[in-house]
Every structure is written in structure tokens, then in C-alpha cells.
CSV table of C-alpha atoms in Angstrom, one decimal:
chain,number,residue,atom,x,y,z
A,335,THR,CA,0.0,-0.6,-0.5
A,336,LEU,CA,1.3,3.9,-0.5
A,337,ARG,CA,1.8,3.9,3.8
A,338,HIS,CA,3.8,0.3,3.8
A,339,VAL,CA,6.4,2.9,0.6
A,340,ILE,CA,6.0,6.2,1.7
A,341,ASP,CA,6.5,5.4,5.7
A,342,SER,CA,10.2,5.9,6.6
A,343,THR,CA,9.4,7.0,10.4
A,344,GLN,CA,11.8,5.8,13.0
A,345,THR,CA,9.2,6.5,15.4
A,346,PRO,CA,5.2,5.7,16.4
A,347,MET,CA,4.7,8.4,17.1
A,348,GLY,CA,6.0,9.1,14.0
A,349,GLY,CA,4.0,6.2,12.5
A,350,ARG,CA,0.7,6.7,13.1
A,351,LEU,CA,0.9,10.3,12.2
A,352,LEU,CA,1.5,9.7,9.0
A,353,GLU,CA,-1.0,7.2,9.1
A,354,GLU,CA,-3.1,10.1,9.9
A,355,ARG,CA,-2.2,12.5,7.5
A,356,LEU,CA,-3.5,10.2,5.1
A,357,ARG,CA,-6.5,10.1,5.8
A,358,ASN,CA,-7.3,13.6,6.4
A,359,PRO,CA,-4.9,15.3,4.2
A,360,TRP,CA,-4.8,19.4,4.7
A,361,ARG,CA,-7.4,21.2,2.0
A,362,GLU,CA,-5.1,24.5,2.3
A,363,LEU,CA,-2.3,25.8,1.5
A,364,ALA,CA,-0.7,27.3,4.4
A,365,PRO,CA,0.7,23.7,6.5
A,366,ILE,CA,0.6,22.3,2.8
A,367,GLN,CA,3.4,25.1,1.7
A,368,GLU,CA,5.3,25.6,6.2
A,369,THR,CA,5.9,21.3,5.6
A,370,GLN,CA,7.4,21.7,1.5
A,371,ASP,CA,9.7,24.4,3.7
A,372,ALA,CA,10.5,22.6,6.0
A,373,ILE,CA,11.0,18.8,4.2
A,374,ALA,CA,13.2,21.2,1.2
A,375,TRP,CA,15.6,22.4,4.7
A,376,LEU,CA,16.2,19.0,5.5
A,377,ILE,CA,16.7,17.1,2.2
A,378,ALA,CA,19.4,20.7,1.9
A,379,HIS,CA,20.9,19.6,5.3
A,380,PRO,CA,22.1,15.9,5.5
A,381,GLU,CA,23.9,16.1,8.5
A,382,ASN,CA,20.6,17.4,10.3
A,383,ARG,CA,19.1,14.6,8.8
A,384,LYS,CA,21.5,12.1,9.0
A,385,LYS,CA,21.0,13.2,13.2
A,386,LEU,CA,17.4,13.3,13.0
A,387,ARG,CA,17.4,9.4,12.4
A,388,GLU,CA,20.2,8.6,14.7
A,389,THR,CA,18.5,10.3,17.9
A,390,LEU,CA,15.1,9.7,16.3
A,391,SER,CA,16.0,5.3,16.4
A,392,GLY,CA,16.4,5.8,20.3
A,393,VAL,CA,12.8,7.7,21.7
A,394,TYR,CA,10.5,5.0,22.4
A,395,ASP,CA,6.3,5.0,22.2
A,396,LEU,CA,6.3,8.0,25.1
A,397,GLU,CA,2.6,8.3,24.3
A,398,ARG,CA,1.9,4.7,25.4
A,399,LEU,CA,4.2,5.3,28.0
A,400,SER,CA,1.6,8.0,28.8
A,401,THR,CA,-1.4,5.7,29.3
A,402,ARG,CA,0.8,3.5,31.7
A,403,ILE,CA,2.0,6.2,33.6
A,404,ALA,CA,-1.3,8.1,33.9
A,405,LEU,CA,-2.8,4.2,34.3
A,406,ASN,CA,-0.1,3.6,37.6
A,407,ARG,CA,0.8,-0.1,35.3
A,408,THR,CA,3.9,0.7,33.7
A,409,SER,CA,7.0,-1.7,34.5
A,410,PRO,CA,10.5,-0.6,35.3
A,411,ARG,CA,11.6,-2.0,31.3
A,412,ASP,CA,8.9,1.0,30.3
A,413,MET,CA,11.0,3.4,33.1
A,414,LEU,CA,14.0,2.6,31.3
A,415,SER,CA,12.2,3.2,28.2
A,416,LEU,CA,11.0,6.6,28.9
A,417,ARG,CA,14.8,7.4,30.6
A,418,GLN,CA,16.3,6.2,27.3
A,419,SER,CA,13.3,8.9,25.1
A,420,LEU,CA,14.2,11.8,26.7
A,421,ALA,CA,17.4,11.4,27.2
A,422,ALA,CA,17.3,11.5,23.4
A,423,LEU,CA,15.2,13.9,23.3
A,424,PRO,CA,18.4,17.2,22.8
A,425,PRO,CA,20.0,15.4,21.1
A,426,VAL,CA,16.9,15.7,18.2
A,427,LYS,CA,16.1,19.1,19.5
A,428,SER,CA,19.6,20.0,18.3
A,429,ALA,CA,19.4,18.7,14.9
A,430,ILE,CA,17.0,21.1,13.7
A,431,THR,CA,17.8,24.1,15.8
A,432,SER,CA,21.5,23.7,15.4
A,433,SER,CA,21.6,24.5,12.3
A,434,ASP,CA,22.0,28.4,10.2
A,435,ALA,CA,19.2,30.8,10.9
A,436,ASP,CA,17.6,29.6,7.4
A,437,THR,CA,15.8,26.8,9.4
A,438,PRO,CA,12.2,27.8,8.2
A,439,ARG,CA,9.5,29.5,10.5
A,440,VAL,CA,7.4,25.4,11.4
A,441,LEU,CA,10.8,24.1,12.4
A,442,ARG,CA,11.5,26.6,15.0
A,443,SER,CA,7.9,27.1,16.5
A,444,ILE,CA,7.8,23.2,16.9
A,445,THR,CA,10.4,23.4,19.2
A,446,GLU,CA,9.9,27.2,21.0
A,447,HIS,CA,8.1,25.8,23.8
A,448,TRP,CA,9.3,22.7,24.1
A,449,ASP,CA,10.4,20.5,27.4
A,450,ASP,CA,12.9,18.2,26.9
A,451,LEU,CA,11.8,16.7,30.7
A,452,GLY,CA,15.4,17.0,31.8
A,453,ASP,CA,14.7,17.1,36.0
A,454,HIS,CA,12.1,13.8,35.1
A,455,ALA,CA,15.3,12.4,33.1
A,456,ALA,CA,18.3,12.9,34.9
A,457,THR,CA,16.4,11.1,38.1
A,458,LEU,CA,15.8,7.8,35.9
A,459,GLN,CA,19.2,8.1,34.8
A,460,GLN,CA,19.9,8.0,38.3
A,461,ALA,CA,18.4,5.7,40.2
A,462,LEU,CA,17.2,3.8,37.9
A,463,ALA,CA,19.4,0.3,36.8
A,464,ASP,CA,21.1,-0.4,33.9
A,465,ASP,CA,19.0,-3.6,33.5
A,466,PRO,CA,16.1,-3.2,35.2
A,467,PRO,CA,13.7,-6.3,36.1
A,468,GLN,CA,10.3,-7.1,34.3
A,469,PHE,CA,8.9,-6.4,37.4
A,470,ILE,CA,8.8,-4.6,40.5
A,471,THR,CA,8.4,-7.1,42.9
A,472,GLU,CA,12.0,-8.8,41.7
A,473,GLY,CA,13.4,-6.0,43.1
A,474,GLY,CA,17.3,-4.7,42.0
A,475,LEU,CA,15.8,-1.2,40.3
A,476,PHE,CA,17.4,0.5,41.7
A,477,LYS,CA,21.3,1.6,41.5
A,478,GLN,CA,23.4,1.3,44.4
A,479,GLY,CA,24.2,5.0,45.4
A,480,TYR,CA,20.7,6.5,45.1
A,481,ASN,CA,19.2,6.1,48.0
A,482,ALA,CA,21.3,5.1,51.4
A,483,GLU,CA,18.8,3.3,53.7
A,484,LEU,CA,18.2,1.3,50.1
A,485,ASP,CA,22.4,0.8,49.9
A,486,GLU,CA,22.9,-0.4,53.2
A,487,LEU,CA,19.8,-3.4,53.2
A,488,LEU,CA,21.6,-4.7,49.4
A,489,ASP,CA,24.5,-4.7,51.5
A,490,LEU,CA,23.5,-6.6,53.7
A,491,VAL,CA,21.5,-9.1,51.0
A,492,GLU,CA,24.9,-9.7,49.4
A,493,HIS,CA,27.8,-9.4,52.1
A,494,GLY,CA,25.7,-10.3,55.3
A,495,GLU,CA,26.5,-13.8,55.6
A,496,ASN,CA,29.7,-12.5,55.4
A,497,ARG,CA,29.3,-10.3,58.8
A,498,VAL,CA,28.0,-12.7,60.5
A,499,LYS,CA,31.8,-15.2,60.2
A,500,ALA,CA,33.4,-11.7,61.0
A,501,LEU,CA,31.3,-11.4,63.9
A,502,LEU,CA,32.4,-15.7,64.7
A,503,ASP,CA,36.5,-14.6,64.1
A,504,GLU,CA,35.9,-11.6,66.7
A,505,GLU,CA,34.2,-13.7,69.3
A,506,GLN,CA,37.1,-16.7,69.1
A,507,LYS,CA,39.5,-14.1,69.1
A,508,ALA,CA,38.1,-12.3,71.9
A,509,SER,CA,36.9,-16.0,74.5
A,510,GLY,CA,40.2,-18.0,73.0
A,511,ILE,CA,37.4,-20.4,71.3
A,512,SER,CA,38.8,-21.2,68.7
A,513,LYS,CA,36.5,-24.0,67.7
A,514,LEU,CA,33.5,-21.9,68.4
A,515,LYS,CA,31.6,-22.7,65.2
A,516,LEU,CA,28.7,-20.4,63.4
A,517,GLY,CA,25.2,-22.7,62.5
A,518,TYR,CA,22.1,-21.4,61.3
A,519,ASN,CA,18.4,-23.4,60.9
A,520,ARG,CA,15.0,-22.3,60.0
A,521,VAL,CA,14.1,-22.6,63.8
A,522,PHE,CA,16.9,-21.0,65.9
A,523,GLY,CA,17.7,-18.8,63.0
A,524,TYR,CA,22.3,-17.5,63.9
A,525,TYR,CA,23.8,-19.7,66.7
A,526,PHE,CA,27.3,-20.7,68.4
A,527,GLU,CA,28.1,-24.1,69.1
A,528,LEU,CA,30.3,-24.7,71.4
A,529,SER,CA,31.2,-28.6,71.7
A,530,LYS,CA,31.2,-30.1,75.0
A,531,ALA,CA,34.1,-32.3,74.1
A,532,VAL,CA,35.9,-28.9,73.6
A,533,GLY,CA,34.7,-27.5,76.5
A,534,GLY,CA,35.4,-24.3,77.9
A,535,THR,CA,33.7,-21.2,79.8
A,536,PRO,CA,31.1,-19.0,77.6
A,537,PRO,CA,32.5,-15.7,77.5
A,538,GLU,CA,29.4,-13.8,79.8
A,539,HIS,CA,27.9,-12.1,77.1
A,540,PHE,CA,26.2,-15.4,75.6
A,541,ILE,CA,22.9,-16.2,75.7
A,542,ARG,CA,22.0,-20.6,76.1
A,543,ARG,CA,19.8,-21.4,73.4
A,544,GLN,CA,19.5,-24.8,73.6
A,545,THR,CA,21.4,-28.1,75.2
A,546,LEU,CA,22.3,-30.2,73.0
A,547,ALA,CA,24.1,-34.5,74.0
A,548,ASN,CA,27.7,-33.3,72.2
A,549,ALA,CA,27.4,-29.2,72.0
A,550,GLU,CA,25.6,-25.9,73.4
A,551,ARG,CA,24.2,-23.5,71.6
A,552,TYR,CA,24.3,-19.5,72.7
A,553,ILE,CA,23.5,-16.3,70.6
A,554,THR,CA,23.9,-13.1,70.8
A,555,GLU,CA,22.5,-9.4,71.1
A,556,GLU,CA,25.1,-8.8,68.2
A,557,LEU,CA,24.1,-12.0,66.5
A,558,LYS,CA,19.9,-11.2,67.0
A,559,GLU,CA,20.4,-8.3,66.1
A,560,TYR,CA,22.7,-9.1,62.9
A,561,GLU,CA,20.4,-12.2,62.0
A,562,GLU,CA,17.6,-9.7,62.5
A,563,LYS,CA,18.6,-7.6,60.0
A,564,ILE,CA,19.7,-9.9,57.7
A,565,LEU,CA,16.2,-12.0,57.1
A,566,GLY,CA,14.7,-9.2,56.9
A,567,ALA,CA,16.7,-7.2,54.8
A,568,GLU,CA,15.2,-8.0,51.3
A,569,GLU,CA,11.5,-7.6,52.7
A,570,LYS,CA,12.5,-4.2,53.6
A,571,MET,CA,15.0,-3.5,50.4
A,572,LEU,CA,11.6,-4.6,48.6
A,573,VAL,CA,9.8,-2.5,50.3
A,574,ILE,CA,12.1,0.3,49.7
A,575,GLU,CA,12.3,0.4,45.9
A,576,GLN,CA,8.3,-0.4,45.5
A,577,ARG,CA,7.6,2.7,47.6
A,578,ILE,CA,10.6,4.6,45.9
A,579,TYR,CA,9.2,4.0,42.3
A,580,ALA,CA,5.4,5.6,43.7
A,581,ASP,CA,7.0,8.1,44.1
A,582,ILE,CA,9.3,9.0,41.0
A,583,ILE,CA,5.6,7.8,38.8
A,584,ALA,CA,3.7,9.8,41.2
A,585,HIS,CA,6.3,12.9,40.1
A,586,ILE,CA,6.3,11.4,36.3
A,587,SER,CA,3.1,11.3,36.7
A,588,ARG,CA,2.5,15.9,36.9
A,589,SER,CA,4.3,16.1,33.9
A,590,LEU,CA,2.5,14.3,31.3
A,591,SER,CA,0.9,17.0,29.9
A,592,SER,CA,4.4,17.7,28.9
A,593,LEU,CA,5.1,14.7,28.3
A,594,LEU,CA,2.2,14.4,25.8
A,595,ARG,CA,3.1,17.8,23.6
A,596,ASP,CA,6.8,15.4,23.2
A,597,ALA,CA,5.6,13.3,22.2
A,598,ALA,CA,3.1,14.9,19.3
A,599,VAL,CA,6.4,16.9,18.2
A,600,VAL,CA,8.4,13.8,18.2
A,601,ALA,CA,5.8,13.3,15.6
A,602,ARG,CA,6.0,16.2,13.2
A,603,ILE,CA,9.7,16.4,13.2
A,604,ASP,CA,10.2,12.4,12.6
A,605,CYS,CA,7.1,12.7,9.6
A,606,LEU,CA,9.3,15.5,8.0
A,607,GLN,CA,12.0,13.9,7.9
A,608,SER,CA,10.2,10.2,6.7
A,609,PHE,CA,8.8,12.3,4.0
A,610,ALA,CA,12.8,14.5,3.3
A,611,ARG,CA,14.5,10.9,3.4
A,612,LEU,CA,11.8,9.5,0.7
A,613,ALA,CA,12.1,12.6,-1.6
A,614,CYS,CA,16.2,12.2,-1.8
A,615,GLU,CA,16.0,8.6,-1.9
A,616,ARG,CA,13.6,8.0,-5.6
A,617,ARG,CA,13.9,11.6,-7.0
A,618,TYR,CA,11.1,13.2,-5.6
A,619,VAL,CA,10.2,17.2,-6.4
A,620,ARG,CA,8.0,19.4,-3.9
A,621,PRO,CA,5.0,19.8,-6.6
A,622,VAL,CA,3.2,23.5,-6.8
A,623,LEU,CA,0.2,23.5,-5.3
A,624,ASP,CA,-3.0,26.3,-5.5
A,625,ASP,CA,-6.3,27.0,-5.4
A,626,GLY,CA,-7.7,26.4,-9.2
A,627,LYS,CA,-8.8,23.9,-10.9
A,628,LEU,CA,-6.0,22.1,-12.7
A,629,ILE,CA,-4.2,19.8,-12.2
A,630,ASP,CA,-0.5,19.5,-14.2
A,631,ILE,CA,1.5,16.7,-14.1
A,632,ARG,CA,5.0,16.0,-15.5
A,633,GLN,CA,6.4,12.5,-16.0
A,634,GLY,CA,4.8,11.1,-13.3
A,635,ARG,CA,5.1,7.7,-11.8
A,636,HIS,CA,3.2,5.5,-9.6
A,637,PRO,CA,5.0,5.9,-5.7
A,638,VAL,CA,3.7,1.1,-5.2
A,639,ILE,CA,4.9,0.1,-8.2
A,640,GLU,CA,8.0,2.0,-9.0
A,641,THR,CA,9.4,0.0,-5.8
A,642,LEU,CA,8.2,-3.4,-6.9
A,643,LEU,CA,10.0,-3.7,-9.9
A,644,PRO,CA,12.4,-5.8,-10.8
A,645,VAL,CA,16.4,-4.2,-10.3
A,646,GLY,CA,17.3,-2.2,-13.5
A,647,GLU,CA,13.7,-1.6,-14.4
A,648,GLU,CA,12.2,1.5,-14.4
A,649,TYR,CA,8.4,2.9,-14.0
A,650,VAL,CA,8.2,4.6,-17.1
A,651,PRO,CA,6.1,8.1,-16.3
A,652,ASN,CA,3.1,9.3,-17.5
A,653,ASP,CA,1.5,13.4,-17.7
A,654,VAL,CA,-1.4,14.6,-16.7
A,655,MET,CA,-3.5,17.7,-18.2
A,656,LEU,CA,-6.4,18.0,-16.8
A,657,ASP,CA,-8.3,22.2,-15.9
A,658,ASP,CA,-12.2,23.3,-16.5
A,659,LYS,CA,-11.2,25.5,-19.8
A,660,GLU,CA,-10.2,23.0,-22.7
A,661,GLN,CA,-8.8,20.2,-21.4
A,662,GLN,CA,-12.1,18.5,-18.9
A,663,ILE,CA,-11.3,15.1,-20.3
A,664,MET,CA,-8.7,12.2,-21.0
A,665,MET,CA,-9.5,9.1,-22.3
A,666,ILE,CA,-7.0,6.7,-22.1
A,667,THR,CA,-7.2,3.6,-24.0
A,668,GLY,CA,-5.7,0.2,-24.0
A,669,PRO,CA,-5.7,-3.6,-24.1
A,670,ASN,CA,-5.9,-5.4,-20.8
A,671,MET,CA,-2.9,-5.2,-18.4
A,672,SER,CA,-1.5,-2.5,-20.0
A,673,GLY,CA,-1.1,0.8,-17.5
A,674,LYS,CA,-5.3,2.6,-17.8
A,675,SER,CA,-6.0,2.4,-14.0
A,676,ALA,CA,-2.3,1.9,-13.0
A,677,LEU,CA,-2.7,5.7,-14.6
A,678,LEU,CA,-5.5,7.1,-12.5
A,679,ARG,CA,-4.5,5.7,-9.9
A,680,GLN,CA,-0.8,7.5,-10.2
A,681,THR,CA,-2.4,10.4,-10.5
A,682,ALA,CA,-4.8,10.4,-7.7
A,683,LEU,CA,-1.7,9.1,-4.9
A,684,ILE,CA,0.6,12.1,-6.3
A,685,ILE,CA,-2.3,14.2,-5.6
A,686,LEU,CA,-3.1,12.8,-2.2
A,687,MET,CA,0.8,12.7,-1.3
A,688,ALA,CA,1.3,16.6,-2.4
A,689,GLN,CA,-1.8,17.4,0.2
A,690,MET,CA,0.1,15.6,3.0
A,691,GLY,CA,3.0,17.9,2.6
A,692,SER,CA,4.9,15.9,0.9
A,693,PHE,CA,6.9,15.9,-2.4
A,694,VAL,CA,5.9,13.6,-5.7
A,695,PRO,CA,6.8,11.2,-8.2
A,696,ALA,CA,7.0,13.3,-10.4
């Protein structure tokens, strides 16, 4: 279809806007000519066009992400997509504002009131892990260093057992009982075990927890404190992560209108660069439109059929000239499969593309 062969957009928003333009082409000259000016500028500035395509490829579906944020249904992977998209917005803007003073008014107006949400981009960059889990209940959402309480719990989860072993070494040295052992079970938790065969008097701060046939098991206040921290650390970490995550979502949700405006801006820019790329690759030209009733197409080509031809073959161009005075009708004759209907559709598609603001195959 026409949509397939002219869609060179890089973002889902740009693709949807292109389809909307196909369904609803302009009937006024002003927006058509403004669009043509922007396309002509992008054609004349290939470096800007290349930079646009590169940066737009990193922008995810901001409209879909906005909906998920509004419904409070975002996953950590969604937020990673949002972070990457927001990071791409400043380069997108600079690609159409960093050139010379001949930038068309339509491109300047697009970016005049553009909020690139730099504060949200910075927050997500500082907070969100580079490879977050799919679900918030899995843990590991945030980078180390973002939240001190979370860092402490994460350290306990990852290094808690080493700390308990270090506590055993301290007790062995302080008591002089080198055979003192550290154990753990689900019923009693962590404990120190002193074999009766080894003998020796346990330190005063040891609290007897269990007597066995061959050993005594003890706990200490410090050991119990570590145990509570270690065993509760993972659960607490999940609770804190979910709270921080909810706070970030709530903060971003207050800027949804700006996010949607950015999505609309990206869609427009994406459509423009798509039209410009198409014009360069397929030798499309800028059509001249007015409010009269003249159709004058020189060496027109069917935009779909010419992309389907085998390599080395070219579409045979055709002229069409119709007005409301001398030539109101053209009679097209020829055998079956000679291209009569192709010429009819070609004329309609060229006019449709022109009213979208696109350059045309002629």
C-alpha cells in the first residue's frame, strides 16, 4: 500500500501521524507549504537529517508510555524506555536548531515551547538500574548510591553472611575458643555452637539457646541484631524500592501533559524527516499547489508500483493535464494490463501525497 512504501518514520508516534495524514490530507495551502519548507530544509541539510534519524531511533512510544503512567501500570522496563527516550530529546531538538539562520519557521515553532523534561531524565538516569527486572516485585530496580537506606539493605543482602562470619572471628579471638562454630537453622536462626568435648567457659554475654548431647548453642545480642537485619533486609528492600518507584511515577505523572506534547513534537519531526528521506532516495520533487482547478503532472510515476519493479527496470513516466476549460476529460485506451488503471491511481496518489505536504514522484 502507499502507507508501506512512504513510511520511513523511526518512531511509533511518527508512524501513526503519517497514517493520520494519509486519512486526512490538508485542504488549505498554508500547512502544506510550511511542511514543504521543512522538508526542503532537511533535504538541503543531510547532516541534520542523518542526526535526526539516529536520535529518533532511540525514542520509544511516548504516547503509550504516557498512557501506562496515567493508569499506573508501568513496569521497570517501561521506565527504562522512558529514560532512553527522554535522553534522546535534547539531541533531536539540537538537530533542527543548531544549523544556520535559514531554519524554516515551522521547525522553529515546533521547538519554541518544547520542554525536554530534563529533570525527569536526570532522575531516571541517577535512580534506575541499567538492567532492571521485568516486575517491581523482583527487586534490583535502582542503582547503588541513589538511596542510602536501600544501599545498606542491599549490602546486607549481598554481604550479610560475611559479616556474621566476621563476628564469629571476633568472638573466637576475644574468648580464646578457636573451636567456636557458627550455625544456622530455620527454627533458631544464627547461633554459636560450643562442643562439650572442646570444653571451655562461654563468655558472659553468650545466651544459652539450646542444649544438645554433645554441644551447647548460644546467641548474643549482636548476633541476633545481625540476624534480624539480614533476614528482614530483602523484604524491607522490596518495600523501600516499591515506595521509591511509586514516588518517581507520581512525580512524572504530574508532567504528563508535557510528555504528550513532546510525543506530538517528535511525531511531527519524524514525519518530516521521513518525507525528506523519501524525496532524496526516490527523486521526488516539490509540487506547486494553488486553489485553482488545474492538474498538470509532468513525468509522473506510480509511488507504489515503481518500488515493486525488478532491479534495473524503471517505471515509464506519464503526463497528466486537466483543467476546467480546454481539457476536462482524458480518454485512456489500451489492452488489458497495459496500465490504464495504474495511471488513474497514480494521479490520485500524487495529489494525495501533495496534500499531505510530501514531495511527489514526478
